[in-house]
Short mmCIF file of C-alpha atoms and ligand atoms in Angstrom, two decimals:
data_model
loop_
_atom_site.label_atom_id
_atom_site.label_comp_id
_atom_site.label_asym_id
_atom_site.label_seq_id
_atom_site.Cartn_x
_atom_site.Cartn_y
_atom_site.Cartn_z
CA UNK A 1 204.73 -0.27 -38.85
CA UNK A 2 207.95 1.22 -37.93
CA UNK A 3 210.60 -0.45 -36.17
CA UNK A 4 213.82 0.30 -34.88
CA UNK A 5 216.81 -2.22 -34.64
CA UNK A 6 218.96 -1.45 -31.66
CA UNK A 7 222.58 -3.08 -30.67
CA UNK A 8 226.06 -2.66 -31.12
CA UNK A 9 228.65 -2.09 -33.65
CA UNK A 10 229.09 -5.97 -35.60
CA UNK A 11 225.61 -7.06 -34.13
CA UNK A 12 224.43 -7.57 -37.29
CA UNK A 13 221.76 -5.10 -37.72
CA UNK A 14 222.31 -4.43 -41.35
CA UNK A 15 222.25 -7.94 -42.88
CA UNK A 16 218.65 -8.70 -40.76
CA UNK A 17 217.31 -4.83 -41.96
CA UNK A 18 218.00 -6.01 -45.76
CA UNK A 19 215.98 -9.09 -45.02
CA UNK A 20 213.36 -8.26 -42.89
CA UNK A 21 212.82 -4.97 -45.29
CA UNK A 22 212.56 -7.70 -48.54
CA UNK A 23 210.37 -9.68 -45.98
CA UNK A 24 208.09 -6.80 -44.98
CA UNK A 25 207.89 -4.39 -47.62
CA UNK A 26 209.18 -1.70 -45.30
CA UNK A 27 211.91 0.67 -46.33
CA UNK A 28 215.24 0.20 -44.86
CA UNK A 29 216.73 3.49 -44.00
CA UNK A 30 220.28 3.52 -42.44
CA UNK A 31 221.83 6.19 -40.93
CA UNK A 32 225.69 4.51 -41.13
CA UNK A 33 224.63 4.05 -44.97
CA UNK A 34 223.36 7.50 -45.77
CA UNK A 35 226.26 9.17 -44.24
CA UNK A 36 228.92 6.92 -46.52
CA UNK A 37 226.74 7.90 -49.50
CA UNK A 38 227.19 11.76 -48.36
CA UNK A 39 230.81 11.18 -47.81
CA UNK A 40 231.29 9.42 -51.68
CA UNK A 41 229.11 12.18 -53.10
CA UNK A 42 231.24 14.34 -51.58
CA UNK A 43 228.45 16.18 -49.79
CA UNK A 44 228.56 19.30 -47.19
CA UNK A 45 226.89 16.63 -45.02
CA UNK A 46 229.26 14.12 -45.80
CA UNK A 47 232.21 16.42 -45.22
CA UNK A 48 230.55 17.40 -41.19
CA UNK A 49 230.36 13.77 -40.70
CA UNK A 50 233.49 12.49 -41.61
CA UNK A 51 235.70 13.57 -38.78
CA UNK A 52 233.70 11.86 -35.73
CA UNK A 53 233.04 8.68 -38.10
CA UNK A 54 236.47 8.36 -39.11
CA UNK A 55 237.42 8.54 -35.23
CA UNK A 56 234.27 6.05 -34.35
CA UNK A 57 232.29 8.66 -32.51
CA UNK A 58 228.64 9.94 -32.78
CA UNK A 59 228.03 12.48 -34.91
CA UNK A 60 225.86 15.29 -33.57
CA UNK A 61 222.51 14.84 -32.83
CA UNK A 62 221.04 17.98 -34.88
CA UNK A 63 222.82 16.47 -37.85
CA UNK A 64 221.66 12.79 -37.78
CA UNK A 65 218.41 14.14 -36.83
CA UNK A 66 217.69 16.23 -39.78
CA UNK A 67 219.49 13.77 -41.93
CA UNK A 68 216.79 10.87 -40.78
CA UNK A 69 213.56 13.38 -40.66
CA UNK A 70 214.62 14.49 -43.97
CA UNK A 71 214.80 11.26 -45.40
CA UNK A 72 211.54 9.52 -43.94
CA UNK A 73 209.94 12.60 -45.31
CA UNK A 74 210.01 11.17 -48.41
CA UNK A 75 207.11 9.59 -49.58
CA UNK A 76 208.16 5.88 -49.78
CA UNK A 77 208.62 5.48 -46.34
CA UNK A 78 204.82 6.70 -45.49
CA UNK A 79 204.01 2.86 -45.17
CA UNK A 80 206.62 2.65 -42.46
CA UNK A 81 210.51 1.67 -42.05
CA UNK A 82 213.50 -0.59 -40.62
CA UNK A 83 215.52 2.18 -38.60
CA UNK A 84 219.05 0.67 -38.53
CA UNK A 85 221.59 2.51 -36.89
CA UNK A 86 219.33 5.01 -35.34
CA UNK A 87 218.40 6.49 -33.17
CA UNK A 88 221.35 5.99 -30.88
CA UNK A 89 221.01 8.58 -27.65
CA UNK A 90 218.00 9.47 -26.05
CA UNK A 91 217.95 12.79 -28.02
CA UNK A 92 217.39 11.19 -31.07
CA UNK A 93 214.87 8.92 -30.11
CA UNK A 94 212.51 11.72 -28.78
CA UNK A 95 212.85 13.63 -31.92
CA UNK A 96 212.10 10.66 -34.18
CA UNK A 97 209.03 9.91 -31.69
CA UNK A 98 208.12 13.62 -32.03
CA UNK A 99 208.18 13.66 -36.32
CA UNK A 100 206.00 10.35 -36.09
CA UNK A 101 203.57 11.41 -34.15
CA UNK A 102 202.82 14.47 -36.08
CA UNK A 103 201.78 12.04 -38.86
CA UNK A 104 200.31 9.48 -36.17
CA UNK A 105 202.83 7.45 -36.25
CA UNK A 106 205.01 5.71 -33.62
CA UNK A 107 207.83 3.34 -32.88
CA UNK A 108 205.66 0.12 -33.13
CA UNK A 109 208.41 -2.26 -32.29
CA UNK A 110 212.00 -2.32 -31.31
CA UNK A 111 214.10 -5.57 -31.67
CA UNK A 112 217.66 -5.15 -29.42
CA UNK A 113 219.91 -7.81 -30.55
CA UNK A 114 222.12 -8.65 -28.15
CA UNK A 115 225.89 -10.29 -28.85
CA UNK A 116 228.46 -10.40 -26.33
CA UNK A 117 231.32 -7.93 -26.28
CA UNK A 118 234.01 -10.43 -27.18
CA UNK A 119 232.44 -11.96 -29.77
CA UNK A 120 231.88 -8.33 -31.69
CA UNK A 121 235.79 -7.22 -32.00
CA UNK A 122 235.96 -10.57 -34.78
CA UNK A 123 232.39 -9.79 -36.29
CA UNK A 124 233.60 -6.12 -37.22
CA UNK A 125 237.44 -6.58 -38.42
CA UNK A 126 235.70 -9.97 -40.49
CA UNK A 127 232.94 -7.48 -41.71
CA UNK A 128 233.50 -6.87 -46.13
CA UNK A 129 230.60 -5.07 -47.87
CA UNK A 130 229.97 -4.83 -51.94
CA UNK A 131 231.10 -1.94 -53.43
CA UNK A 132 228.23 -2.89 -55.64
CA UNK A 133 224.88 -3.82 -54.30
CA UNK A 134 225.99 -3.19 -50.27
CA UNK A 135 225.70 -6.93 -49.72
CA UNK A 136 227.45 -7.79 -46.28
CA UNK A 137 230.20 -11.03 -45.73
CA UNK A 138 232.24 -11.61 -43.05
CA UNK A 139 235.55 -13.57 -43.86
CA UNK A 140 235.01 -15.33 -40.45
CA UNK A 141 231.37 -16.39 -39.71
CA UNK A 142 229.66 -15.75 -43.67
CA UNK A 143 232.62 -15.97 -46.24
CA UNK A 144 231.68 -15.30 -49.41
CA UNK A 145 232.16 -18.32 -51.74
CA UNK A 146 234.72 -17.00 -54.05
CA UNK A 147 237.85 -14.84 -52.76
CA UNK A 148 237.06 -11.09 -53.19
CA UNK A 149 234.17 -11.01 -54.85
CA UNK A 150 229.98 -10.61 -53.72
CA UNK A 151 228.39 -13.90 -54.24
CA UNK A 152 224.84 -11.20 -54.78
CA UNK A 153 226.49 -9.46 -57.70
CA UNK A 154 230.46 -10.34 -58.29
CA UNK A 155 231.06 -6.78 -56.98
CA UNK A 156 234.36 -6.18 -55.26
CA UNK A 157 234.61 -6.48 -51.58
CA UNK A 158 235.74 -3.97 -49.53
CA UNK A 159 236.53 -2.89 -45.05
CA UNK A 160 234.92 -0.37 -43.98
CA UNK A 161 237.42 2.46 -42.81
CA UNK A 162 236.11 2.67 -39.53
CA UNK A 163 236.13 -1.37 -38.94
CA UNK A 164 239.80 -0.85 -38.18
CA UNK A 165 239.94 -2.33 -34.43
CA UNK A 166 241.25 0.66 -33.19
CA UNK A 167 238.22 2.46 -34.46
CA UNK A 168 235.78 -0.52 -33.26
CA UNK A 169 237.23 -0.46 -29.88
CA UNK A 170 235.99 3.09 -29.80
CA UNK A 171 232.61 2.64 -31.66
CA UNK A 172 232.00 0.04 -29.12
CA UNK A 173 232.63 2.23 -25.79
CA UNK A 174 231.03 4.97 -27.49
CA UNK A 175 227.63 2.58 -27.72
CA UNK A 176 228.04 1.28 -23.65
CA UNK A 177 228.32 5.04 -22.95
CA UNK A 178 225.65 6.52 -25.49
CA UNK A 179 223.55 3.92 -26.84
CA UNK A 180 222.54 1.59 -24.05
CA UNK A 181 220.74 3.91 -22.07
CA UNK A 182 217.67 3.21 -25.06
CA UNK A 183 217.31 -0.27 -23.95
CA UNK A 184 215.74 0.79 -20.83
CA UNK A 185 213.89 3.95 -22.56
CA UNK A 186 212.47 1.02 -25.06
CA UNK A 187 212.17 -1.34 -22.20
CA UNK A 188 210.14 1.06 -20.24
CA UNK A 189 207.39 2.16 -23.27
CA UNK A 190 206.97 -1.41 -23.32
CA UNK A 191 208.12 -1.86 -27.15
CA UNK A 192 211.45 -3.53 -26.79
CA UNK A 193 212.24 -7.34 -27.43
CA UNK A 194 215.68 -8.83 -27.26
CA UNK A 195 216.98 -11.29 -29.76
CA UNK A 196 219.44 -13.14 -29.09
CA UNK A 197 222.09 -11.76 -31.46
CA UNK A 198 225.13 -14.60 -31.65
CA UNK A 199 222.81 -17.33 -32.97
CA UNK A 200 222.97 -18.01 -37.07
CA UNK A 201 221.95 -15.69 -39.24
CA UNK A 202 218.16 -17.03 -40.31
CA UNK A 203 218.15 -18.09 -36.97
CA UNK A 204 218.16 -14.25 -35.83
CA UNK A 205 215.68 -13.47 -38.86
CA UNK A 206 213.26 -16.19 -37.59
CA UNK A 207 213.15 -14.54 -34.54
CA UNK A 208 212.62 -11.23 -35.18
CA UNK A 209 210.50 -12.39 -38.12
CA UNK A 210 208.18 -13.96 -35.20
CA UNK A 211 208.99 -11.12 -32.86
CA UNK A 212 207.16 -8.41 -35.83
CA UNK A 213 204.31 -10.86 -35.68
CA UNK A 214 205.32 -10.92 -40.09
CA UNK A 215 204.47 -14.01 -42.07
CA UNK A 216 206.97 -16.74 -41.86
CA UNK A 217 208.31 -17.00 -45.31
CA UNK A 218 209.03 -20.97 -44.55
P1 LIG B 301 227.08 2.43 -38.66
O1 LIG B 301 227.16 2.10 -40.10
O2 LIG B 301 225.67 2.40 -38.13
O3 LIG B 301 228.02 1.60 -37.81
O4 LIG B 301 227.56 3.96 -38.51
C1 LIG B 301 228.86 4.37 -38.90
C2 LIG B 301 229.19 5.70 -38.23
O5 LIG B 301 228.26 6.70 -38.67
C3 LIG B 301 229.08 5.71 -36.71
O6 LIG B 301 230.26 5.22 -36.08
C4 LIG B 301 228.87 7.20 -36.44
O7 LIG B 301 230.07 7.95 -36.59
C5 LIG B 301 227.95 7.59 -37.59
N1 LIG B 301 226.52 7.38 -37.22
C6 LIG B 301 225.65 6.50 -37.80
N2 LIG B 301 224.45 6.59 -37.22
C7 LIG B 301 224.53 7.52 -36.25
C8 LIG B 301 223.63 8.03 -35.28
N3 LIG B 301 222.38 7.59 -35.20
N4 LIG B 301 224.09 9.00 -34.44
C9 LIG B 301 225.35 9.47 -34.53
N5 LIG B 301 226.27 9.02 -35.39
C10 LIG B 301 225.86 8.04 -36.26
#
């Protein structure tokens, strides 16, 4: 099964991709993710995608593209994935379509989680990942228990570079421009469902757990 995870910036998509991906057995692949690993490696790739991420804009669709075909090429994702983060235009969603069907493959599902705009400004500036293990907190809705440190692995905490509001405020036009137009694409091939995205977190797992038809782990 392969599923794709659509919404905006502070929806929340990485936190449920971790869990449904323990939950499922499928492999999480993110594009936000593998570009910051490019950029700490200090990769050619990383380098080409700094610039737009650093200013909260898409980075071009040949680029993500080959990034994502490249990596779902790889043989532990033959059993299917958790796409988080992509696709995010059109464009990219007819070239992943295209590389699954030449293994007969398709999108089998596609959960948009929807959050109101107002409510995704506090989500991102509150957002603190593990330098460690990538565990995600948020110092406003999910604190972690003690000050700076992952409650997963004691790993420091750190923002993200681009959860800067400034940066947010763009990353959030950029998906009303860009992004949105998939909701209807989805909508239309009849694979979309819409959780709703501001409820607690297991409460958002427990729906999309039910909405992937997976066993219930309660
Ligand atoms: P994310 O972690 O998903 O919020 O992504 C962080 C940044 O990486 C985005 O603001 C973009 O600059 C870039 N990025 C991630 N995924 C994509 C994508 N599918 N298409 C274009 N740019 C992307």
């Amino acid at each position: 099964m392969n599923v794709v995870l659509l919404g905006p910036p502070g929806a929340g998509k990485g936190t449920q991709a971790k869990t449904l991906a323990e939950q499922s057995g499928l492999v999480h692949v993110s594009s936000g993710d593998l570009f910051r690993a490019a950029l700490r490696e200090g990769t050619e790739l990383g380098m080409r995608a700094k610039g737009y991420m650093d200013k909260g804009e898409l980075v071009p669709d040949e680029v993500v593209i080959d990034m994502i075909l490249e990596r779902i090429s790889q043989p532990d994702c033959a059993g299917g994935v958790i796409f988080d983060g992509f696709p995010r235009t059109v464009e990219q969603a007819k070239a992943l379509e295209a590389a699954l069907l030449r293994h007969q493959q398709r999108v089998d599902r596609v959960i948009y989680m929807s959050v109101p705009g107002e409510v995704l400004l506090k989500r991102i500036a509150g957002r603190r990942t593990c330098k460690s293990c990538g565990a995600v907190f948020n110092v406003y809705y999910f604190p972690p228990k003690t000050a700076d440190g992952c409650d997963v692995c004691g790993g420091e905490l750190y923002q993200r570079s681009d959860d800067t509001e400034e940066t947010a405020r763009n990353r959030l036009e950029v998906y009303f421009q860009q992004t949105t137009p998939l909701i209807d694409y989805y909508r239309g091939q009849g694979t979309l469902n819409e959780v709703d995205g501001e409820q607690e977190i297991s409460v958002v797992t427990d729906a999309m757990v039910a909405a992937l038809g997976l066993p219930s782990k309660a």
